[in-house]
Tab-separated table of C-alpha atoms in Angstrom:
chain	number	residue	atom	x	y	z
A	1	MET	CA	-0.013	-0.006	0.025
A	2	LEU	CA	2.798	2.379	0.971
A	3	GLU	CA	4.893	1.280	-1.874
A	4	LEU	CA	1.972	1.991	-4.090
A	5	ALA	CA	1.554	5.479	-2.835
A	6	ILE	CA	5.308	6.210	-3.229
A	7	SER	CA	5.370	4.697	-6.662
A	8	ALA	CA	2.297	6.928	-7.740
A	9	LEU	CA	4.075	9.853	-6.177
A	10	ILE	CA	7.430	8.995	-8.253
A	11	ILE	CA	5.419	8.640	-11.396
A	12	VAL	CA	3.253	11.739	-11.127
A	13	GLY	CA	6.473	13.828	-10.248
A	14	ALA	CA	8.633	12.577	-13.096
A	15	ALA	CA	5.579	13.085	-15.499
A	16	PHE	CA	5.290	16.759	-14.245
A	17	THR	CA	8.985	17.185	-14.670
A	18	PHE	CA	8.837	15.865	-18.152
A	19	ILE	CA	5.737	18.149	-19.076
A	20	GLY	CA	7.648	21.027	-17.801
A	21	SER	CA	10.485	20.457	-20.197
A	22	LEU	CA	8.127	19.559	-22.940
A	23	GLY	CA	6.629	22.988	-22.567
A	24	LEU	CA	10.181	24.536	-22.641
A	25	ALA	CA	10.689	22.691	-25.838
A	26	ARG	CA	7.738	23.004	-27.916
A	27	LEU	CA	5.931	26.264	-26.956
A	28	GLY	CA	6.140	29.290	-29.247
A	29	ASP	CA	7.891	32.295	-27.610
A	30	PHE	CA	10.114	32.858	-24.653
A	31	TYR	CA	7.313	34.204	-22.468
A	32	THR	CA	5.058	31.149	-22.776
A	33	ARG	CA	8.050	28.807	-22.507
A	34	LEU	CA	8.551	30.412	-19.094
A	35	HIS	CA	5.426	28.848	-17.769
A	36	GLY	CA	6.588	25.268	-18.132
A	37	PRO	CA	9.629	25.102	-16.117
A	38	THR	CA	8.393	27.460	-13.289
A	39	LYS	CA	5.322	25.610	-12.456
A	40	ALA	CA	5.459	21.987	-13.778
A	41	THR	CA	8.887	21.213	-13.059
A	42	THR	CA	8.805	22.736	-9.646
A	43	LEU	CA	5.705	20.713	-8.642
A	44	GLY	CA	7.213	17.545	-10.112
A	45	VAL	CA	10.416	17.846	-8.135
A	46	GLY	CA	8.059	18.691	-4.977
A	47	ALA	CA	6.150	15.459	-5.599
A	48	LEU	CA	9.434	13.426	-5.905
A	49	LEU	CA	10.869	14.925	-2.782
A	50	ILE	CA	7.792	13.982	-0.832
A	51	ALA	CA	8.054	10.588	-1.953
A	52	SER	CA	11.793	10.439	-0.980
A	53	VAL	CA	10.661	11.722	2.476
A	54	THR	CA	8.049	8.988	2.714
A	55	PHE	CA	10.408	6.293	1.485
A	56	PHE	CA	13.285	7.142	3.934
A	57	SER	CA	11.000	7.825	6.904
A	58	THR	CA	9.373	4.449	6.651
A	59	ARG	CA	12.451	2.370	6.522
A	60	GLY	CA	12.641	2.080	10.345
A	61	GLU	CA	15.623	4.459	10.767
A	62	GLY	CA	13.716	7.384	12.038
A	63	ILE	CA	11.975	10.179	10.236
A	64	SER	CA	14.056	11.792	7.578
A	65	LEU	CA	12.741	15.387	6.770
A	66	HIS	CA	15.639	17.105	5.252
A	67	GLU	CA	14.264	16.826	1.704
A	68	VAL	CA	11.621	19.311	2.814
A	69	LEU	CA	14.355	21.797	2.729
A	70	VAL	CA	15.142	21.420	-0.969
A	71	THR	CA	11.371	21.562	-1.586
A	72	VAL	CA	10.823	24.849	0.308
A	73	PHE	CA	13.945	26.217	-1.305
A	74	LEU	CA	12.765	25.360	-4.971
A	75	PHE	CA	9.335	26.812	-4.173
A	76	ILE	CA	10.880	30.058	-3.044
A	77	THR	CA	13.504	30.487	-5.681
A	78	ALA	CA	11.598	29.218	-8.795
A	79	PRO	CA	9.294	32.303	-8.981
A	80	VAL	CA	12.123	34.625	-8.231
A	81	SER	CA	14.395	33.343	-11.055
A	82	ALA	CA	11.240	33.319	-13.407
A	83	HIS	CA	10.648	36.987	-12.649
A	84	LEU	CA	14.259	38.002	-13.201
A	85	LEU	CA	14.226	35.927	-16.498
A	86	ALA	CA	11.092	37.734	-17.700
A	87	LYS	CA	12.546	41.017	-16.656
A	88	THR	CA	15.664	40.335	-18.755
A	89	ALA	CA	13.677	39.058	-21.791
A	90	LEU	CA	11.572	42.412	-21.482
A	91	HIS	CA	14.625	44.463	-21.295
A	92	LEU	CA	16.334	42.742	-24.202
A	93	ARG	CA	12.988	43.077	-26.222
A	94	VAL	CA	13.021	39.343	-26.936
A	95	HIS	CA	10.382	38.342	-29.379
A	96	SER	CA	6.964	37.877	-28.003
A	97	ILE	CA	3.641	36.574	-29.406
A	98	ALA	CA	1.594	38.923	-27.127
A	99	PRO	CA	2.156	42.606	-27.568
A	100	THR	CA	4.702	43.983	-24.853
A	101	PRO	CA	3.335	46.534	-22.530
A	102	ALA	CA	3.955	50.157	-23.184
A	103	GLN	CA	5.018	50.970	-19.610
A	104	VAL	CA	8.168	48.818	-19.748
A	105	GLU	CA	9.561	50.471	-22.718
A	106	VAL	CA	9.093	53.851	-21.377
A	107	ALA	CA	10.550	53.081	-18.059
A	108	ASP	CA	13.321	51.111	-19.609
A	109	GLY	CA	14.210	53.928	-21.923
A	110	ALA	CA	14.175	56.408	-19.135
A	111	GLN	CA	16.298	53.959	-16.934
A	112	ALA	CA	18.885	53.514	-19.919
A	113	GLY	CA	18.929	57.272	-20.268
A	114	GLU	CA	19.646	57.810	-16.575
A	115	THR	CA	22.525	55.160	-16.515
A	116	SER	CA	24.283	56.448	-19.635
A	117	ARG	CA	24.260	59.934	-18.628
B	1	MET	CA	6.253	-2.149	-8.103
B	2	LEU	CA	8.727	0.443	-6.794
B	3	ASN	CA	11.380	-0.546	-9.294
B	4	ILE	CA	9.132	-0.332	-12.378
B	5	ALA	CA	7.976	3.046	-11.184
B	6	LEU	CA	11.643	4.049	-10.785
B	7	ILE	CA	12.445	2.801	-14.388
B	8	ILE	CA	9.522	4.821	-15.716
B	9	ALA	CA	10.525	8.007	-13.811
B	10	PHE	CA	13.973	7.624	-14.857
B	11	THR	CA	13.021	7.462	-18.494
B	12	LEU	CA	10.705	10.386	-18.168
B	13	VAL	CA	13.303	12.577	-16.235
B	14	CYS	CA	16.189	11.802	-18.802
B	15	ALA	CA	13.863	12.732	-21.719
B	16	ALA	CA	12.974	16.044	-19.820
B	17	LEU	CA	16.964	16.492	-19.645
B	18	LEU	CA	17.319	16.036	-23.356
B	19	LEU	CA	14.336	18.324	-24.128
B	20	SER	CA	16.068	20.993	-21.809
B	21	LEU	CA	19.341	20.390	-23.543
B	22	TRP	CA	17.994	20.745	-27.041
B	23	ARG	CA	16.479	24.218	-25.944
B	24	LEU	CA	19.785	25.081	-24.492
B	25	VAL	CA	21.435	24.316	-27.761
B	26	VAL	CA	18.717	25.902	-30.005
B	27	GLY	CA	18.240	29.070	-28.144
B	28	PRO	CA	17.367	31.344	-29.949
B	29	ASP	CA	17.946	34.221	-27.420
B	30	HIS	CA	20.008	34.407	-24.203
B	31	PRO	CA	17.189	34.189	-21.823
B	32	ASP	CA	15.963	31.144	-23.488
B	33	ARG	CA	19.510	29.483	-22.803
B	34	ILE	CA	19.476	30.699	-19.121
B	35	LEU	CA	15.906	29.152	-18.618
B	36	ALA	CA	17.012	25.944	-20.191
B	37	LEU	CA	20.077	25.925	-17.911
B	38	ASP	CA	17.878	26.656	-14.971
B	39	THR	CA	15.498	23.656	-15.963
B	40	LEU	CA	18.492	21.400	-16.344
B	41	TYR	CA	19.553	22.166	-12.720
B	42	VAL	CA	16.143	21.221	-11.346
B	43	ASN	CA	15.827	18.192	-13.626
B	44	THR	CA	19.232	17.081	-12.217
B	45	ILE	CA	17.928	17.522	-8.745
B	46	ALA	CA	15.096	15.049	-9.770
B	47	LEU	CA	17.466	12.758	-11.011
B	48	LEU	CA	19.599	12.805	-7.845
B	49	VAL	CA	16.471	12.133	-5.637
B	50	LEU	CA	15.414	9.242	-7.786
B	51	LEU	CA	18.986	7.939	-7.546
B	52	GLY	CA	18.803	8.346	-3.759
B	53	ILE	CA	15.638	6.336	-3.748
B	54	LEU	CA	16.995	3.693	-5.995
B	55	LEU	CA	20.066	3.036	-4.132
B	56	GLY	CA	18.532	3.737	-0.631
B	57	SER	CA	21.232	6.158	0.305
B	58	ALA	CA	20.568	9.667	1.896
B	59	LEU	CA	24.046	10.875	0.765
B	60	TYR	CA	22.673	12.201	-2.531
B	61	PHE	CA	20.536	14.653	-0.734
B	62	GLU	CA	23.571	17.109	0.095
B	63	ALA	CA	24.392	17.124	-3.639
B	64	ALA	CA	20.816	17.947	-4.639
B	65	LEU	CA	20.746	20.817	-2.026
B	66	LEU	CA	23.986	22.235	-3.402
B	67	ILE	CA	22.880	21.954	-7.050
B	68	ALA	CA	19.550	23.791	-6.035
B	69	MET	CA	21.574	26.585	-4.342
B	70	MET	CA	24.141	26.879	-7.033
B	71	GLY	CA	21.524	26.731	-9.694
B	72	PHE	CA	19.673	29.677	-8.300
B	73	VAL	CA	22.589	31.866	-7.704
B	74	GLY	CA	23.842	31.050	-11.400
B	75	THR	CA	20.523	31.889	-12.776
B	76	VAL	CA	20.327	35.165	-10.907
B	77	ALA	CA	23.938	36.169	-11.806
B	78	LEU	CA	23.443	35.492	-15.524
B	79	CYS	CA	20.154	37.377	-15.515
B	80	LYS	CA	21.716	40.415	-13.597
B	81	TYR	CA	24.706	40.460	-16.100
B	82	LEU	CA	22.348	40.553	-18.980
B	83	LEU	CA	20.263	43.239	-17.305
B	84	ARG	CA	23.239	45.578	-16.465
B	85	GLY	CA	25.683	44.661	-19.217
B	86	ASP	CA	23.250	45.766	-21.762
B	87	ILE	CA	22.682	49.126	-20.270
B	88	ILE	CA	26.316	49.900	-20.127
B	89	GLU	CA	26.602	49.308	-23.980
C	1	MET	CA	17.078	46.051	24.996
C	2	LEU	CA	15.011	43.101	23.727
C	3	SER	CA	15.418	44.161	20.301
C	4	ARG	CA	19.111	44.320	20.624
C	5	LEU	CA	19.294	40.830	21.925
C	6	LEU	CA	16.824	39.415	19.675
C	7	PRO	CA	16.612	41.549	16.439
C	8	HIS	CA	14.521	39.121	14.431
C	9	PRO	CA	12.546	36.626	16.244
C	10	LEU	CA	11.082	35.203	13.094
C	11	LEU	CA	14.459	34.702	11.544
C	12	THR	CA	15.879	32.971	14.663
C	13	VAL	CA	12.929	30.455	14.567
C	14	THR	CA	13.498	29.821	10.760
C	15	LEU	CA	17.208	29.410	11.143
C	16	THR	CA	16.748	26.921	14.088
C	17	LEU	CA	14.377	24.864	11.958
C	18	THR	CA	16.501	25.088	9.001
C	19	TRP	CA	19.559	23.799	10.990
C	20	MET	CA	17.569	20.798	12.465
C	21	LEU	CA	16.412	19.879	8.962
C	22	LEU	CA	19.676	20.182	7.725
C	23	VAL	CA	21.450	17.814	10.094
C	24	ASN	CA	18.452	15.727	9.948
C	25	SER	CA	18.147	15.009	13.608
C	26	PHE	CA	15.763	16.039	16.192
C	27	THR	CA	17.682	15.521	19.379
C	28	ALA	CA	17.972	18.016	22.193
C	29	GLY	CA	21.674	18.746	21.487
C	30	GLN	CA	21.113	19.704	17.952
C	31	ALA	CA	18.095	21.773	19.001
C	32	LEU	CA	20.324	23.739	21.258
C	33	LEU	CA	23.031	24.398	18.717
C	34	GLY	CA	20.244	25.365	16.246
C	35	VAL	CA	18.933	27.878	18.675
C	36	LEU	CA	22.535	29.091	19.366
C	37	LEU	CA	23.035	29.637	15.720
C	38	GLY	CA	19.665	31.070	15.152
C	39	TRP	CA	20.399	33.585	17.788
C	40	ALA	CA	23.981	34.323	16.971
C	41	ILE	CA	23.570	34.838	13.080
C	42	PRO	CA	20.816	37.562	13.254
C	43	VAL	CA	22.759	39.406	16.086
C	44	PHE	CA	25.962	39.495	14.063
C	45	THR	CA	24.326	40.355	10.700
C	46	ARG	CA	21.841	42.892	12.127
C	47	ARG	CA	23.065	45.670	10.031
C	48	PHE	CA	22.565	43.618	6.808
C	49	TRP	CA	18.818	43.124	7.445
C	50	PRO	CA	16.169	45.834	6.637
C	51	ASP	CA	13.113	46.428	8.984
C	52	ARG	CA	11.827	43.792	11.227
C	53	VAL	CA	9.200	41.663	9.587
C	54	ARG	CA	5.751	42.482	10.968
C	55	ILE	CA	2.869	40.053	10.453
C	56	ALA	CA	-0.188	41.596	11.877
C	57	ARG	CA	-2.358	38.262	11.673
C	58	PRO	CA	-0.228	35.247	11.668
C	59	TRP	CA	-3.166	32.937	11.370
C	60	TRP	CA	-4.431	34.456	8.168
C	61	LEU	CA	-1.001	33.807	6.599
C	62	VAL	CA	-1.595	30.054	7.397
C	63	PHE	CA	-4.846	29.998	5.634
C	64	PHE	CA	-3.423	31.928	2.701
C	65	LEU	CA	-0.446	29.475	2.341
C	66	VAL	CA	-3.015	26.572	2.279
C	67	LYS	CA	-4.958	28.376	-0.210
C	68	VAL	CA	-1.902	29.051	-2.463
C	69	LEU	CA	-0.809	25.453	-2.098
C	70	TRP	CA	-4.027	24.213	-3.346
C	71	ASP	CA	-4.000	26.900	-6.255
C	72	ILE	CA	-0.587	25.575	-7.166
C	73	LEU	CA	-1.931	22.070	-7.613
C	74	ILE	CA	-4.626	23.261	-9.749
C	75	ALA	CA	-2.067	25.545	-11.655
C	76	ASN	CA	-0.126	22.714	-12.616
C	77	VAL	CA	-2.864	20.500	-14.008
C	78	THR	CA	-4.000	23.588	-16.080
C	79	VAL	CA	-0.531	24.443	-17.399
C	80	ALA	CA	0.073	20.767	-18.079
C	81	ALA	CA	-3.065	20.446	-20.183
C	82	LEU	CA	-2.175	23.649	-21.900
C	83	ILE	CA	1.366	22.374	-22.876
C	84	LEU	CA	0.197	19.079	-23.922
C	85	GLY	CA	-2.626	20.686	-26.041
C	86	GLY	CA	0.013	22.758	-27.762
C	87	GLN	CA	0.298	26.177	-29.204
C	88	ARG	CA	-3.435	26.329	-30.650
C	89	PHE	CA	-4.802	26.942	-27.104
C	90	ALA	CA	-2.359	29.235	-25.761
C	91	ARG	CA	-3.431	32.925	-25.962
C	92	PRO	CA	-0.494	34.820	-24.242
C	93	ALA	CA	-1.035	38.628	-23.082
C	94	PHE	CA	0.622	40.913	-20.698
C	95	VAL	CA	-1.808	42.287	-18.015
C	96	ALA	CA	-0.980	45.310	-15.833
C	97	VAL	CA	-2.047	44.940	-12.310
C	98	PRO	CA	-2.067	48.023	-10.204
C	99	LEU	CA	-0.734	47.614	-6.821
C	100	GLU	CA	-2.212	48.794	-3.585
C	101	LEU	CA	0.559	46.925	-1.263
C	102	ARG	CA	3.311	49.133	-0.327
C	103	THR	CA	5.743	47.058	1.964
C	104	GLU	CA	8.436	45.407	0.037
C	105	LEU	CA	7.939	41.916	1.553
C	106	ALA	CA	4.134	41.870	0.636
C	107	ILE	CA	5.013	42.844	-2.913
C	108	SER	CA	7.465	40.046	-3.181
C	109	ILE	CA	5.130	37.522	-1.763
C	110	LEU	CA	2.455	38.764	-4.207
C	111	ALA	CA	4.804	38.371	-7.211
C	112	ASN	CA	5.890	34.874	-6.137
C	113	THR	CA	2.397	33.857	-5.594
C	114	VAL	CA	1.407	35.051	-8.951
C	115	SER	CA	4.276	33.299	-10.497
C	116	LEU	CA	3.234	29.856	-8.811
C	117	THR	CA	-0.393	30.060	-9.642
C	118	PRO	CA	-2.805	29.517	-12.591
C	119	GLY	CA	-1.200	30.273	-15.898
C	120	THR	CA	0.464	33.543	-14.810
C	121	VAL	CA	4.146	34.694	-14.495
C	122	SER	CA	5.067	38.008	-12.872
C	123	ALA	CA	7.102	39.549	-15.391
C	124	TRP	CA	8.137	43.204	-14.334
C	125	LEU	CA	7.518	45.601	-11.508
C	126	SER	CA	7.463	49.247	-12.202
C	127	PRO	CA	10.222	51.261	-10.657
C	128	ASP	CA	7.693	53.396	-8.589
C	129	ARG	CA	6.165	49.885	-7.350
C	130	ARG	CA	2.717	50.844	-8.441
C	131	THR	CA	2.183	48.394	-11.299
C	132	LEU	CA	2.931	44.627	-11.630
C	133	ILE	CA	3.030	43.318	-15.308
C	134	VAL	CA	1.818	39.770	-15.330
C	135	HIS	CA	2.359	37.475	-18.319
C	136	GLY	CA	-0.673	35.073	-18.731
C	137	LEU	CA	-0.470	31.846	-20.617
C	138	ARG	CA	-4.192	31.792	-21.672
C	139	VAL	CA	-5.877	35.101	-21.237
C	140	THR	CA	-9.441	35.580	-22.519
C	141	ASP	CA	-10.219	38.769	-20.526
C	142	PRO	CA	-7.358	40.798	-19.188
C	143	ASP	CA	-9.502	42.899	-16.786
C	144	ALA	CA	-10.930	39.841	-15.195
C	145	LEU	CA	-7.538	38.338	-14.566
C	146	ALA	CA	-6.262	41.623	-12.934
C	147	HIS	CA	-9.413	41.646	-10.924
C	148	GLU	CA	-8.993	38.066	-9.759
C	149	ILE	CA	-5.306	38.703	-8.737
C	150	LYS	CA	-6.511	41.558	-6.736
C	151	THR	CA	-9.229	40.104	-4.818
C	152	ARG	CA	-7.710	36.532	-4.415
C	153	TYR	CA	-4.242	37.361	-3.452
C	154	GLU	CA	-3.639	41.015	-2.909
C	155	ARG	CA	-6.561	41.503	-0.487
C	156	PRO	CA	-5.504	38.874	1.806
C	157	LEU	CA	-1.906	40.061	1.811
C	158	ARG	CA	-2.991	43.481	2.680
C	159	ASP	CA	-4.967	42.054	5.599
C	160	ILE	CA	-1.924	40.127	6.785
C	161	PHE	CA	0.832	42.657	6.217
C	162	GLU	CA	-0.781	46.087	6.193
C	163	PRO	CA	-3.815	46.157	8.319
C	164	PRO	CA	-5.742	49.328	8.300
C	165	CYS	CA	-5.027	50.932	11.506
């Protein structure tokens, strides 16, 4: 029963990891590609880590919770790097399917002017 | 049971690694490559966790934690470089 | 005096828990060492930290976190379906969300929440911190999306971190 639960978690986690990378490979522009790795991959690895916690805690050597640390760390850092990547892409004017917002270009231009002065 | 699940999971994660690698090679822009690199890091963590379960060893956890930290710092550093480097040009 | 000895109580608790998870043992000795580190690190790095974190309603934060975790699960199923469905179903758009939050921590948490929940990634924050640009993977109604973010995530965060006096 427990083995079944761990196996299910492992498969679900690996499937989400795969879907995240699939999104990275097949979607059309950078901004849509950003969605796959930030959400699907993070949750996939989260599920794998929960499976790992369950596996090591039920081996009879006491509970093992340090995987939680990696999970929390990933859930905190994934959106931060996604935000930075999106900001970088907007700054570099990477090709986008959706029209880019006007505020960014105005502010970016002002910022560039300020620093080059 | 667990072994079959692990084999399927290894296949899926390796496929994910290959897809990310393809994106890393193809590009076409710098942010795409950084994103692919970030995804590679996270996929590697998944691979290490699976390996830990397969071999029943908790040692791989430290490696996973280190890769998580270094991956994040690397991504942030690359983004910052692109953000700042281009302003100076 | 107390604020000198214990500048960041929350940080102390977090560091202690992190230490105990890191060494993966829950004995009294490790707990003591964890508390010692959790006390010493904030004291010695005090000048590095900005203002003390103020959480007006801690219990609301717990409810908020549970809600966000649930939304993350939903988000992943939606995004997975979109990715498997392919390019045809994606309708990407940038949406500007006007912000009412003022504290840095609350804005960061809002941006991170937005990135982790259904089909949206926070992309850009205006330098005056009044607008958050959000990229949505499948946007049919931009105003509805902005409204949903404001009511679903911003209002609770406002209640938690910036309660009206």
